[in-house]
Amino acid sequence: MMRRSSLLAVTASLALGLACHCALYHVPAAAAAAAVTTLSTASRWIVDEAGNRVKLTCVNWPSHLQPMLAEGLNKRPVGAIAGDIAAMGFNCVRLTWPTFMVTNASYSSLTVEQSFQRLNLSDSLDGIRANNPDFVDLQLIDAFKSVVSSLGENNLMVILDNHVSKPGWCCSPSDGNGFFGDGNFEPDVWVDGLTRMATTFAGVPNVVGMSLRNELRGPRQNSNDWYKYMQRGAEAVHAANPRVLVILSGLSFDNDLAFLNSRPVSLSFDRKAAFEVHWYSFSNGQEWSSGNPNEVCARIGASVSRRALYLLDQGWPVFLSEFGVDNRGGNANDNRYYGCAASVAADLDLDWALWTLQGSYYLREGVLDLDEVYGVLDRAWSGPRNATALRRVQALQRPLRGPGYAEEAPYSALFHPATGLCVVRQSLTRPLELGPCGETEAWEYAQQDGRLALRDDRLMCLHAEGAGRAARLGMQCPDDDTSRWRLVSDSKLHIATNASSSSSDNASGMLCLDVGADGQSVVTNPCRCLSADSSCDPESQWFKLVASTRSVAPRSTLLAQLPLKLHTTKIRSL
């Protein structure tokens, strides 16, 4: 097992890599969360006491399965795991819990040792004795408190998520945990559980939110009962702990909040409520791998917007509280989905929680030590399962805009979701390449004439020189189609120019921005996978113009980069 210092070295090197070739911006310091004790909302944004935006970039950590203990304490000390979460750049944890842990005496009275013994988890219990001996004799709620405390010691915010009533894996439409009135989901017991947890953590500063219920579902679900009980639950939490954000989930496995468009939620308090939505590839079966990715991205992206993300425009924060992929990298459905979902998350600058942290489970659906392929950590909990996938997620950690972040006039970054990088230039003479978005240029796109230029060097605009050749910034962009760019394909993630005027073999088609064979250079190649074809993958050609008001790296002006003897030469305005 890798020692904590070794994993911190790995994660620190990943964070350091963000300054050279990894993420949208460098990993934000987790210490930024230390001063956050009370969050509120300002229109669609989550803000602190000073009114400045706090972007939730969380990871899920389950504690709702049958043992009712945060996963992985048999593998690593709790403080080491919490430290790793912070070192990977996350600023909060969505920590799950089952209602019965605090409402049902047959569960709530158990110690950690008793809980594991009744499940015959002797090996896991031995691991807890070795790595977290202080937990063994704690009652389950006290063990839960200790996890929250350890997260706080690492400056990590916590959102308490009521995941299920009866402990176990989630989610099935018929598991008795799905909707109000189901066998394990009695509304009064649920409200009692929420009240107990809200009260228990009322004085804990790093507990900043409570999610009322995970993935409502099943044949009993209906919007009338949703309003009746979700509003009741929200009021109960707010009465017990008015400091925390109250987060309301939707119907159909937390995929549907569309009903709020015709009937808003009615609460006695304001500026303390938000909504959550989930988005996975498997929510749409195998559509991503069986259909054309651009058409699927456009169709499903529009559907997610109609069902949930429209609430942003109505002045509500929307928390993408679960999304994620198979981190082994071979799942085509997940891979295509991720580029689309990441482009939406970056474009809207969403708050989010990645599924998931754990590399394994004590017990899941009858299987001991089950490997979690969606886990950020490997099965041994000793390091990142997939460093490339982690870097892509880290690209979404830094806020791009919102209250307190008006550092620049609005501009666009050219974001490449498949890598989490942006289009940058190192100098006037070097070709464009992918790099950290903290070094991005401030781009301006004029849709009317298709000009894609630098905001601060308006003489410099982007043009294509041919298939397989570098996309270039030029002082005098040709007055032809090679410097007129359009967002093509249904996804609007292809940035294309007409190739007929360029020196390419693709005289009758279009050239799209692409990543060169070296994985870093920005080139133009014939556009691919625009429609119909479901067999090809367009991710290398997917770029998103993402709005930002964050500071950009200082750049010398065009004039300053010219040879000294030309400084006195008149340059005609173009």
Coordinates of C-alpha atoms in Angstrom, one line a residue:
M1 CA 0.0 0.0 0.0
M2 CA 1.3 3.4 -1.0
R3 CA 2.1 5.6 2.0
R4 CA 0.1 8.9 2.3
S5 CA 3.2 10.9 1.6
S6 CA 3.6 9.0 -1.7
L7 CA 0.0 9.7 -2.8
L8 CA 0.3 13.3 -1.8
A9 CA 3.5 13.5 -4.0
V10 CA 1.5 12.0 -6.9
T11 CA -1.4 14.4 -6.5
A12 CA 0.9 17.3 -5.9
S13 CA 2.7 16.5 -9.2
L14 CA -0.7 16.4 -10.9
A15 CA -1.6 19.8 -9.5
L16 CA 1.8 21.1 -10.5
G17 CA 1.2 19.7 -14.0
L18 CA -1.8 21.9 -14.3
A19 CA 0.5 24.8 -14.5
C20 CA 2.1 23.3 -17.6
H21 CA -0.2 21.1 -19.6
C22 CA -3.2 19.8 -17.7
A23 CA -6.3 21.7 -16.6
L24 CA -8.6 24.6 -17.3
Y25 CA -6.8 26.5 -14.5
H26 CA -4.4 25.5 -11.8
V27 CA -6.0 23.4 -9.0
P28 CA -7.6 25.8 -6.6
A29 CA -6.2 25.8 -3.0
A30 CA -8.4 23.8 -0.8
A31 CA -7.6 26.4 2.0
A32 CA -10.1 28.7 0.2
A33 CA -12.9 26.6 1.8
A34 CA -11.5 27.2 5.3
A35 CA -13.3 30.6 5.8
V36 CA -16.6 29.3 4.4
T37 CA -19.0 28.6 7.2
T38 CA -22.3 29.8 5.7
L39 CA -23.4 29.6 2.1
S40 CA -26.4 31.4 0.5
T41 CA -27.6 31.9 -3.0
A42 CA -27.6 35.0 -5.2
S43 CA -29.7 34.2 -8.2
R44 CA -28.1 31.2 -9.9
W45 CA -24.9 31.4 -7.8
I46 CA -23.8 30.0 -4.5
V47 CA -22.1 32.7 -2.5
D48 CA -20.3 33.2 0.9
E49 CA -21.1 35.8 3.6
A50 CA -19.3 38.5 1.6
G51 CA -21.5 37.8 -1.5
N52 CA -18.6 36.2 -3.5
R53 CA -19.2 33.0 -5.4
V54 CA -18.2 29.7 -3.9
K55 CA -18.1 27.0 -6.7
L56 CA -18.8 23.6 -5.3
T57 CA -16.4 21.1 -6.9
C58 CA -17.1 18.0 -4.9
V59 CA -16.5 14.3 -4.9
N60 CA -19.1 11.7 -3.6
W61 CA -18.0 9.6 -0.7
P62 CA -20.6 6.9 0.1
S63 CA -21.5 6.0 3.7
H64 CA -25.0 4.6 3.0
L65 CA -24.4 1.0 2.2
Q66 CA -25.1 -1.9 4.6
P67 CA -22.0 -1.3 6.9
M68 CA -23.1 2.4 7.3
L69 CA -19.5 3.6 7.4
A70 CA -17.6 5.8 4.9
E71 CA -16.0 3.4 2.4
G72 CA -12.3 2.7 2.5
L73 CA -11.5 3.1 6.2
N74 CA -10.2 -0.5 6.0
K75 CA -7.6 0.6 3.4
R76 CA -6.4 4.0 4.6
P77 CA -6.5 6.3 7.7
V78 CA -9.4 8.7 7.4
G79 CA -7.1 11.7 7.6
A80 CA -5.0 10.4 4.8
I81 CA -8.1 10.0 2.6
A82 CA -9.4 13.4 3.4
G83 CA -5.9 14.9 2.7
D84 CA -5.9 13.2 -0.7
I85 CA -9.3 14.6 -1.6
A86 CA -8.0 18.1 -0.9
A87 CA -4.7 17.4 -2.7
M88 CA -6.7 16.4 -5.8
G89 CA -8.3 19.9 -5.8
F90 CA -11.8 19.1 -4.7
N91 CA -13.2 21.6 -2.2
C92 CA -16.1 19.5 -0.8
V93 CA -17.5 16.1 -0.3
R94 CA -21.1 14.9 -0.9
L95 CA -21.2 12.5 2.0
T96 CA -24.1 10.0 1.8
W97 CA -26.1 8.5 4.7
P98 CA -29.1 6.3 5.2
T99 CA -32.2 7.4 7.2
F100 CA -32.3 4.3 9.4
M101 CA -28.8 5.1 10.8
V102 CA -30.4 7.8 13.0
T103 CA -34.1 6.7 13.2
N104 CA -34.1 2.9 13.6
A105 CA -32.7 1.6 16.9
S106 CA -31.7 -1.7 15.3
Y107 CA -29.2 0.2 13.2
S108 CA -28.5 3.4 15.2
S109 CA -27.5 1.5 18.3
L110 CA -24.7 -0.4 16.5
T111 CA -21.0 0.3 16.9
V112 CA -18.8 0.0 13.9
E113 CA -17.5 -3.4 15.2
Q114 CA -21.1 -4.7 15.6
S115 CA -22.2 -3.4 12.2
F116 CA -19.3 -5.2 10.5
Q117 CA -19.6 -8.4 12.6
R118 CA -23.3 -8.8 11.7
L119 CA -22.4 -8.7 8.0
N120 CA -19.5 -11.1 8.5
L121 CA -17.0 -8.5 7.2
S122 CA -14.1 -9.8 9.4
D123 CA -11.4 -8.8 6.9
S124 CA -12.7 -5.3 6.5
L125 CA -13.0 -5.0 10.3
D126 CA -9.3 -6.1 10.7
G127 CA -8.4 -3.4 8.1
I128 CA -10.3 -0.7 10.1
R129 CA -8.5 -1.9 13.3
A130 CA -5.2 -1.4 11.5
N131 CA -5.9 1.9 9.8
N132 CA -8.5 3.6 12.0
P133 CA -8.5 1.9 15.4
D134 CA -10.3 4.7 17.1
F135 CA -13.4 4.0 14.9
V136 CA -14.0 0.4 16.0
D137 CA -15.9 1.1 19.2
L138 CA -17.7 4.2 18.0
Q139 CA -21.4 4.2 17.4
L140 CA -22.2 4.6 13.7
I141 CA -23.3 8.2 14.0
D142 CA -20.2 9.1 16.0
A143 CA -18.1 7.4 13.3
F144 CA -19.9 9.6 10.7
K145 CA -19.2 12.7 12.8
S146 CA -15.5 11.7 12.9
V147 CA -15.4 11.5 9.1
V148 CA -17.0 15.0 8.8
S149 CA -14.5 16.3 11.4
S150 CA -11.5 14.9 9.4
L151 CA -12.8 16.5 6.3
G152 CA -13.1 19.8 8.1
E153 CA -9.5 19.5 9.3
N154 CA -8.6 19.4 5.7
N155 CA -10.7 22.5 4.8
L156 CA -13.2 20.5 2.9
M157 CA -16.9 21.5 2.9
V158 CA -19.5 18.7 3.4
I159 CA -22.9 18.3 1.8
L160 CA -24.9 15.6 3.7
D161 CA -26.9 13.6 1.2
N162 CA -29.8 11.4 2.4
H163 CA -29.2 8.7 -0.2
V164 CA -31.6 5.9 1.0
S165 CA -33.7 4.9 4.0
K166 CA -32.7 1.3 4.5
P167 CA -28.9 0.9 4.1
G168 CA -27.9 -0.7 0.9
W169 CA -26.9 0.0 -2.7
C170 CA -28.9 2.5 -4.7
C171 CA -30.9 2.5 -6.9
S172 CA -33.7 0.3 -8.1
P173 CA -37.3 1.4 -8.8
S174 CA -38.5 -1.5 -6.6
D175 CA -36.1 -1.4 -3.7
G176 CA -38.5 0.2 -1.3
N177 CA -36.4 3.4 -1.0
G178 CA -37.7 5.1 -4.2
F179 CA -40.6 7.4 -3.3
F180 CA -42.7 8.6 -0.4
G181 CA -44.9 5.8 0.8
D182 CA -42.6 3.0 -0.4
G183 CA -42.0 0.2 2.1
N184 CA -38.8 1.8 3.5
F185 CA -39.7 5.4 2.8
E186 CA -42.3 6.5 5.3
P187 CA -42.4 10.4 5.1
D188 CA -42.7 11.1 8.8
V189 CA -39.6 8.9 9.5
W190 CA -37.7 10.6 6.7
V191 CA -38.5 14.1 8.0
D192 CA -37.5 12.9 11.5
G193 CA -34.2 11.7 10.1
L194 CA -33.5 15.0 8.3
T195 CA -34.3 16.9 11.4
R196 CA -32.0 14.8 13.5
M197 CA -29.1 15.2 11.1
A198 CA -29.6 18.9 10.6
T199 CA -29.7 19.3 14.4
T200 CA -26.6 17.1 15.0
F201 CA -24.5 19.2 12.5
A202 CA -26.0 22.6 13.2
G203 CA -22.8 23.8 14.9
V204 CA -20.3 22.1 12.5
P205 CA -19.0 24.9 10.2
N206 CA -17.8 22.7 7.3
V207 CA -21.3 21.2 6.9
V208 CA -22.6 23.7 4.4
G209 CA -25.6 21.9 2.8
M210 CA -28.0 19.1 3.1
S211 CA -29.4 17.2 0.1
L212 CA -33.0 16.1 0.9
R213 CA -33.1 12.8 -1.0
N214 CA -31.2 11.0 -3.7
E215 CA -32.9 9.8 -6.9
L216 CA -36.6 9.8 -6.3
R217 CA -38.0 7.1 -8.5
G218 CA -40.4 4.2 -9.0
P219 CA -44.1 3.7 -9.9
R220 CA -45.4 5.8 -7.0
Q221 CA -43.6 9.0 -8.0
N222 CA -45.8 12.0 -8.8
S223 CA -45.3 15.8 -8.7
N224 CA -48.1 16.5 -6.2
D225 CA -46.5 14.3 -3.5
W226 CA -43.1 15.8 -4.5
Y227 CA -44.3 19.3 -3.6
K228 CA -46.1 18.1 -0.4
Y229 CA -43.1 16.2 1.0
M230 CA -40.0 17.9 -0.4
Q231 CA -41.3 21.3 0.7
R232 CA -42.0 19.8 4.2
G233 CA -38.5 18.3 4.3
A234 CA -36.9 21.5 3.3
E235 CA -38.7 23.5 6.0
A236 CA -37.7 20.9 8.6
V237 CA -34.1 21.1 7.7
H238 CA -34.1 24.9 7.6
A239 CA -35.9 25.1 11.0
A240 CA -33.3 22.8 12.6
N241 CA -30.3 24.4 10.9
P242 CA -31.0 27.7 9.1
R243 CA -27.3 28.0 8.2
V244 CA -27.1 25.2 5.6
L245 CA -28.2 25.2 2.0
V246 CA -31.2 23.0 1.3
I247 CA -30.8 21.0 -1.9
L248 CA -33.9 19.5 -3.6
S249 CA -33.7 16.7 -6.1
G250 CA -36.1 15.8 -8.9
L251 CA -38.0 12.8 -10.2
S252 CA -37.0 9.9 -12.4
F253 CA -33.7 9.2 -10.7
D254 CA -33.0 12.9 -10.3
N255 CA -33.2 13.5 -14.1
D256 CA -36.4 15.5 -14.1
L257 CA -37.2 19.0 -12.6
A258 CA -39.3 20.1 -15.6
F259 CA -42.5 20.3 -13.5
L260 CA -41.1 23.3 -11.6
N261 CA -41.4 25.4 -14.8
S262 CA -45.2 25.5 -14.4
R263 CA -45.4 25.4 -10.6
P264 CA -42.4 26.9 -8.6
V265 CA -41.5 25.6 -5.2
S266 CA -43.0 27.4 -2.3
L267 CA -40.8 27.9 0.8
S268 CA -41.0 30.2 3.8
F269 CA -37.3 31.1 3.5
D270 CA -35.2 32.4 0.6
R271 CA -31.6 32.5 -0.6
K272 CA -30.9 29.1 1.0
A273 CA -32.3 26.6 -1.6
A274 CA -30.9 25.0 -4.6
F275 CA -31.7 22.1 -6.9
E276 CA -29.7 19.1 -8.0
V277 CA -29.6 16.9 -11.2
H278 CA -27.8 13.8 -12.2
W279 CA -26.3 13.1 -15.7
Y280 CA -24.7 9.8 -16.7
S281 CA -24.3 8.2 -20.1
F282 CA -26.3 5.1 -19.1
S283 CA -29.3 7.4 -18.3
N284 CA -29.8 7.2 -22.1
G285 CA -28.9 3.5 -22.6
Q286 CA -26.3 3.1 -25.3
E287 CA -27.3 6.1 -27.4
W288 CA -23.9 7.6 -27.2
S289 CA -22.1 4.7 -28.7
S290 CA -24.9 3.6 -31.1
G291 CA -25.7 7.1 -32.5
N292 CA -23.7 9.9 -34.1
P293 CA -22.0 11.7 -31.2
N294 CA -22.8 15.2 -32.4
E295 CA -26.5 14.4 -32.9
V296 CA -26.7 12.6 -29.5
C297 CA -24.9 15.4 -27.7
A298 CA -27.2 18.0 -29.1
R299 CA -30.4 16.0 -28.4
I300 CA -29.4 14.9 -24.9
G301 CA -27.9 18.2 -23.9
A302 CA -31.1 20.0 -24.9
S303 CA -33.1 17.4 -23.0
V304 CA -31.0 18.0 -19.8
S305 CA -31.5 21.7 -20.2
R306 CA -35.3 21.4 -20.6
R307 CA -35.5 19.1 -17.6
A308 CA -33.2 20.8 -15.2
L309 CA -30.6 23.4 -16.4
Y310 CA -33.3 25.9 -17.4
L311 CA -33.6 26.7 -13.7
L312 CA -30.3 28.6 -13.9
D313 CA -32.1 31.2 -16.1
Q314 CA -34.9 31.4 -13.5
G315 CA -32.4 32.4 -10.8
W316 CA -31.8 29.0 -9.1
P317 CA -28.5 27.3 -8.5
V318 CA -28.4 23.8 -10.1
F319 CA -25.9 21.4 -8.7
L320 CA -24.8 18.6 -10.9
S321 CA -24.5 16.3 -7.9
E322 CA -23.6 13.1 -9.8
F323 CA -21.8 12.6 -13.1
G324 CA -18.9 10.4 -14.0
V325 CA -17.4 7.7 -16.2
D326 CA -15.8 4.3 -16.2
N327 CA -12.2 5.3 -15.4
R328 CA -10.7 2.3 -17.2
G329 CA -11.1 4.3 -20.4
G330 CA -12.6 1.6 -22.6
N331 CA -16.3 2.5 -22.4
A332 CA -17.2 4.2 -25.7
N333 CA -20.6 5.3 -24.3
D334 CA -18.9 7.0 -21.4
N335 CA -16.1 8.5 -23.4
R336 CA -18.4 10.2 -25.9
Y337 CA -20.8 11.4 -23.2
Y338 CA -18.0 12.9 -21.1
G339 CA -16.8 15.4 -23.8
C340 CA -20.4 16.6 -24.2
A341 CA -21.1 16.8 -20.5
A342 CA -17.8 18.5 -19.7
S343 CA -18.5 21.2 -22.4
V344 CA -21.9 21.9 -20.9
A345 CA -20.4 22.0 -17.3
A346 CA -17.7 24.4 -18.5
D347 CA -20.0 26.6 -20.6
L348 CA -22.5 27.0 -17.7
D349 CA -19.8 27.0 -15.1
L350 CA -21.8 24.5 -13.0
D351 CA -21.4 23.5 -9.4
W352 CA -20.8 19.7 -9.4
A353 CA -20.0 16.5 -7.5
L354 CA -18.1 13.7 -9.3
W355 CA -19.2 10.1 -8.8
T356 CA -17.1 8.9 -7.2
L357 CA -14.2 8.8 -4.7
Q358 CA -14.1 5.1 -3.6
G359 CA -11.8 2.6 -5.2
S360 CA -13.7 -0.3 -3.6
Y361 CA -16.6 -1.2 -1.3
Y362 CA -16.7 -3.2 1.9
L363 CA -19.8 -4.9 0.6
R364 CA -21.9 -4.1 -2.4
E365 CA -24.8 -6.2 -3.6
G366 CA -23.4 -9.3 -1.9
V367 CA -19.8 -8.9 -3.3
L368 CA -16.9 -8.3 -0.9
D369 CA -14.3 -5.7 -1.7
L370 CA -16.0 -4.9 -5.0
D371 CA -13.9 -2.8 -7.4
E372 CA -15.5 0.6 -8.3
V373 CA -14.5 1.4 -11.9
Y374 CA -16.0 4.9 -11.6
G375 CA -13.7 5.6 -8.6
V376 CA -11.2 8.4 -8.7
L377 CA -8.9 6.2 -6.5
D378 CA -7.7 2.8 -7.4
R379 CA -8.9 -0.4 -5.7
A380 CA -6.2 -0.1 -3.0
W381 CA -7.1 3.5 -2.3
S382 CA -3.4 4.3 -2.9
G383 CA -3.4 6.6 -5.9
P384 CA -5.5 7.9 -8.8
R385 CA -7.1 5.1 -10.9
N386 CA -6.6 7.1 -14.1
A387 CA -4.4 10.2 -13.9
T388 CA -5.6 11.5 -17.3
A389 CA -9.3 11.2 -16.3
L390 CA -8.5 13.0 -13.0
R391 CA -6.8 15.9 -14.9
R392 CA -9.9 16.3 -17.1
V393 CA -12.1 16.7 -14.0
Q394 CA -9.6 19.1 -12.4
A395 CA -10.1 21.2 -15.5
L396 CA -13.6 22.0 -14.2
Q397 CA -12.6 23.0 -10.7
R398 CA -11.9 26.7 -11.0
P399 CA -14.8 29.1 -11.2
L400 CA -14.9 31.0 -14.5
R401 CA -17.3 33.8 -13.6
G402 CA -19.9 34.9 -11.1
P403 CA -20.0 37.3 -8.1
G404 CA -16.5 38.3 -7.1
Y405 CA -14.9 37.1 -10.2
A406 CA -15.3 40.1 -12.6
E407 CA -11.5 40.3 -13.1
E408 CA -11.7 40.9 -16.8
A409 CA -14.2 42.1 -19.4
P410 CA -16.0 39.0 -20.7
Y411 CA -14.1 36.9 -23.2
S412 CA -14.0 33.4 -24.5
A413 CA -11.5 30.6 -23.9
L414 CA -11.1 27.9 -26.5
F415 CA -11.7 24.8 -24.3
H416 CA -10.9 21.3 -25.4
P417 CA -13.1 19.1 -23.2
A418 CA -11.5 15.7 -24.1
T419 CA -8.2 16.9 -22.6
G420 CA -9.3 19.7 -20.2
L421 CA -6.9 22.1 -22.0
C422 CA -7.3 25.3 -23.8
V423 CA -5.8 26.9 -27.0
V424 CA -2.8 29.0 -26.0
R425 CA 0.2 30.6 -27.7
Q426 CA 3.6 30.8 -26.2
S427 CA 4.9 33.5 -28.5
L428 CA 4.1 35.4 -31.7
T429 CA 6.3 33.0 -33.7
R430 CA 5.3 29.7 -32.2
P431 CA 2.2 27.8 -33.4
L432 CA -0.9 27.5 -31.3
E433 CA -1.1 24.6 -29.0
L434 CA -3.1 23.1 -26.1
G435 CA -2.1 24.2 -22.7
P436 CA -3.4 25.2 -19.3
C437 CA -6.4 27.5 -19.5
G438 CA -4.8 29.8 -16.9
E439 CA -2.6 30.7 -19.9
T440 CA -5.4 31.1 -22.3
E441 CA -5.8 34.0 -24.7
A442 CA -8.9 36.2 -24.4
W443 CA -10.7 35.3 -27.6
E444 CA -13.5 37.2 -29.3
Y445 CA -15.8 35.5 -31.8
A446 CA -17.8 37.6 -34.2
Q447 CA -20.5 35.2 -35.4
Q448 CA -21.7 37.6 -38.0
D449 CA -18.5 37.6 -40.0
G450 CA -17.0 34.5 -38.5
R451 CA -13.9 36.3 -37.3
L452 CA -12.1 34.6 -34.3
A453 CA -9.6 37.1 -33.0
L454 CA -7.7 38.1 -29.9
R455 CA -9.5 40.5 -27.8
D456 CA -6.4 42.4 -26.7
D457 CA -4.6 42.1 -30.1
R458 CA -7.4 42.8 -32.5
L459 CA -5.0 42.7 -35.4
M460 CA -4.5 39.0 -34.8
C461 CA -7.1 36.6 -36.1
L462 CA -7.2 32.8 -36.6
H463 CA -6.9 31.3 -40.0
A464 CA -6.5 27.9 -41.6
E465 CA -3.5 27.0 -43.8
G466 CA -4.7 23.6 -44.9
A467 CA -5.3 20.0 -43.9
G468 CA -2.9 18.7 -41.3
R469 CA -1.3 22.1 -41.0
A470 CA -1.1 24.3 -37.9
A471 CA -4.0 26.8 -37.3
R472 CA -2.3 30.2 -37.3
L473 CA -2.8 33.7 -35.9
G474 CA -2.1 36.2 -38.6
M475 CA -1.8 40.0 -38.7
Q476 CA -3.7 40.2 -42.0
C477 CA -6.1 37.4 -42.1
P478 CA -7.0 36.7 -45.7
D479 CA -10.4 38.1 -46.8
D480 CA -11.6 34.6 -47.7
D481 CA -13.3 31.6 -46.1
T482 CA -10.1 30.4 -44.4
S483 CA -10.5 33.0 -41.7
R484 CA -14.2 32.8 -41.4
W485 CA -15.2 30.3 -38.7
R486 CA -18.5 28.7 -38.0
L487 CA -19.8 26.4 -35.3
V488 CA -21.0 23.4 -37.3
S489 CA -22.5 20.0 -36.4
D490 CA -25.6 19.6 -34.2
S491 CA -23.4 19.8 -31.1
K492 CA -21.9 23.1 -32.1
L493 CA -18.6 21.7 -30.9
H494 CA -16.8 21.7 -34.3
I495 CA -15.2 25.1 -35.2
A496 CA -14.9 25.0 -39.0
T497 CA -13.8 27.0 -42.0
N498 CA -14.5 26.4 -45.6
A499 CA -11.5 24.5 -47.1
S500 CA -12.0 25.5 -50.7
S501 CA -9.7 28.5 -50.4
S502 CA -7.0 26.8 -48.5
S503 CA -4.0 24.8 -49.7
S504 CA -5.5 21.4 -48.9
D505 CA -6.7 18.3 -50.7
N506 CA -10.2 18.9 -49.2
A507 CA -11.2 21.5 -51.7
S508 CA -14.9 20.8 -51.5
G509 CA -15.3 20.3 -47.8
M510 CA -14.6 22.0 -44.5
L511 CA -11.6 22.0 -42.2
C512 CA -12.1 21.8 -38.4
L513 CA -9.9 22.7 -35.5
D514 CA -8.2 19.5 -34.4
V515 CA -5.4 18.3 -32.2
G516 CA -2.3 17.2 -34.0
A517 CA -0.7 13.8 -33.8
D518 CA 1.6 15.0 -31.1
G519 CA -1.4 15.5 -28.8
Q520 CA -0.6 19.2 -28.3
S521 CA -0.5 21.2 -31.5
V522 CA -3.7 22.8 -32.8
V523 CA -4.2 22.0 -36.5
T524 CA -7.0 21.9 -39.0
N525 CA -8.2 18.7 -40.6
P526 CA -11.2 17.7 -42.6
C527 CA -14.2 17.7 -40.4
R528 CA -15.4 14.3 -39.4
C529 CA -18.4 12.7 -37.7
L530 CA -20.6 15.8 -38.3
S531 CA -23.7 13.7 -38.8
A532 CA -25.2 10.3 -39.5
D533 CA -22.0 8.3 -39.0
S534 CA -22.0 6.6 -35.6
S535 CA -18.8 4.6 -36.0
C536 CA -16.3 7.5 -35.6
D537 CA -15.3 9.6 -32.6
P538 CA -15.1 13.3 -33.0
E539 CA -13.7 14.2 -29.5
S540 CA -10.3 15.5 -30.8
Q541 CA -12.2 18.0 -32.9
W542 CA -14.6 19.1 -30.1
F543 CA -13.8 22.7 -28.9
K544 CA -16.0 24.9 -26.8
L545 CA -16.0 28.7 -26.7
V546 CA -16.4 29.1 -22.9
A547 CA -17.2 32.5 -21.4
S548 CA -15.0 33.7 -18.6
T549 CA -14.3 36.9 -16.6
R550 CA -11.2 35.5 -14.9
S551 CA -7.8 37.1 -15.3
V552 CA -5.7 35.9 -18.2
A553 CA -2.0 35.5 -18.2
P554 CA -0.3 38.7 -19.2
R555 CA 0.8 38.8 -22.8
S556 CA 3.1 41.1 -24.7
T557 CA 1.2 43.1 -27.3
L558 CA 1.9 42.5 -31.0
L559 CA 3.9 45.6 -31.2
A560 CA 6.1 44.6 -28.2
Q561 CA 6.9 41.3 -29.8
L562 CA 8.1 42.8 -33.1
P563 CA 11.9 43.2 -33.6
L564 CA 13.2 46.5 -32.0
K565 CA 14.0 48.1 -35.4
L566 CA 10.4 47.8 -36.5
H567 CA 9.0 49.5 -33.4
T568 CA 9.3 52.9 -35.1
T569 CA 7.8 51.6 -38.3
K570 CA 4.2 52.7 -38.9
I571 CA 1.8 49.8 -38.9
R572 CA -1.3 50.5 -40.9
S573 CA -4.6 49.7 -39.3
L574 CA -6.2 46.6 -40.8

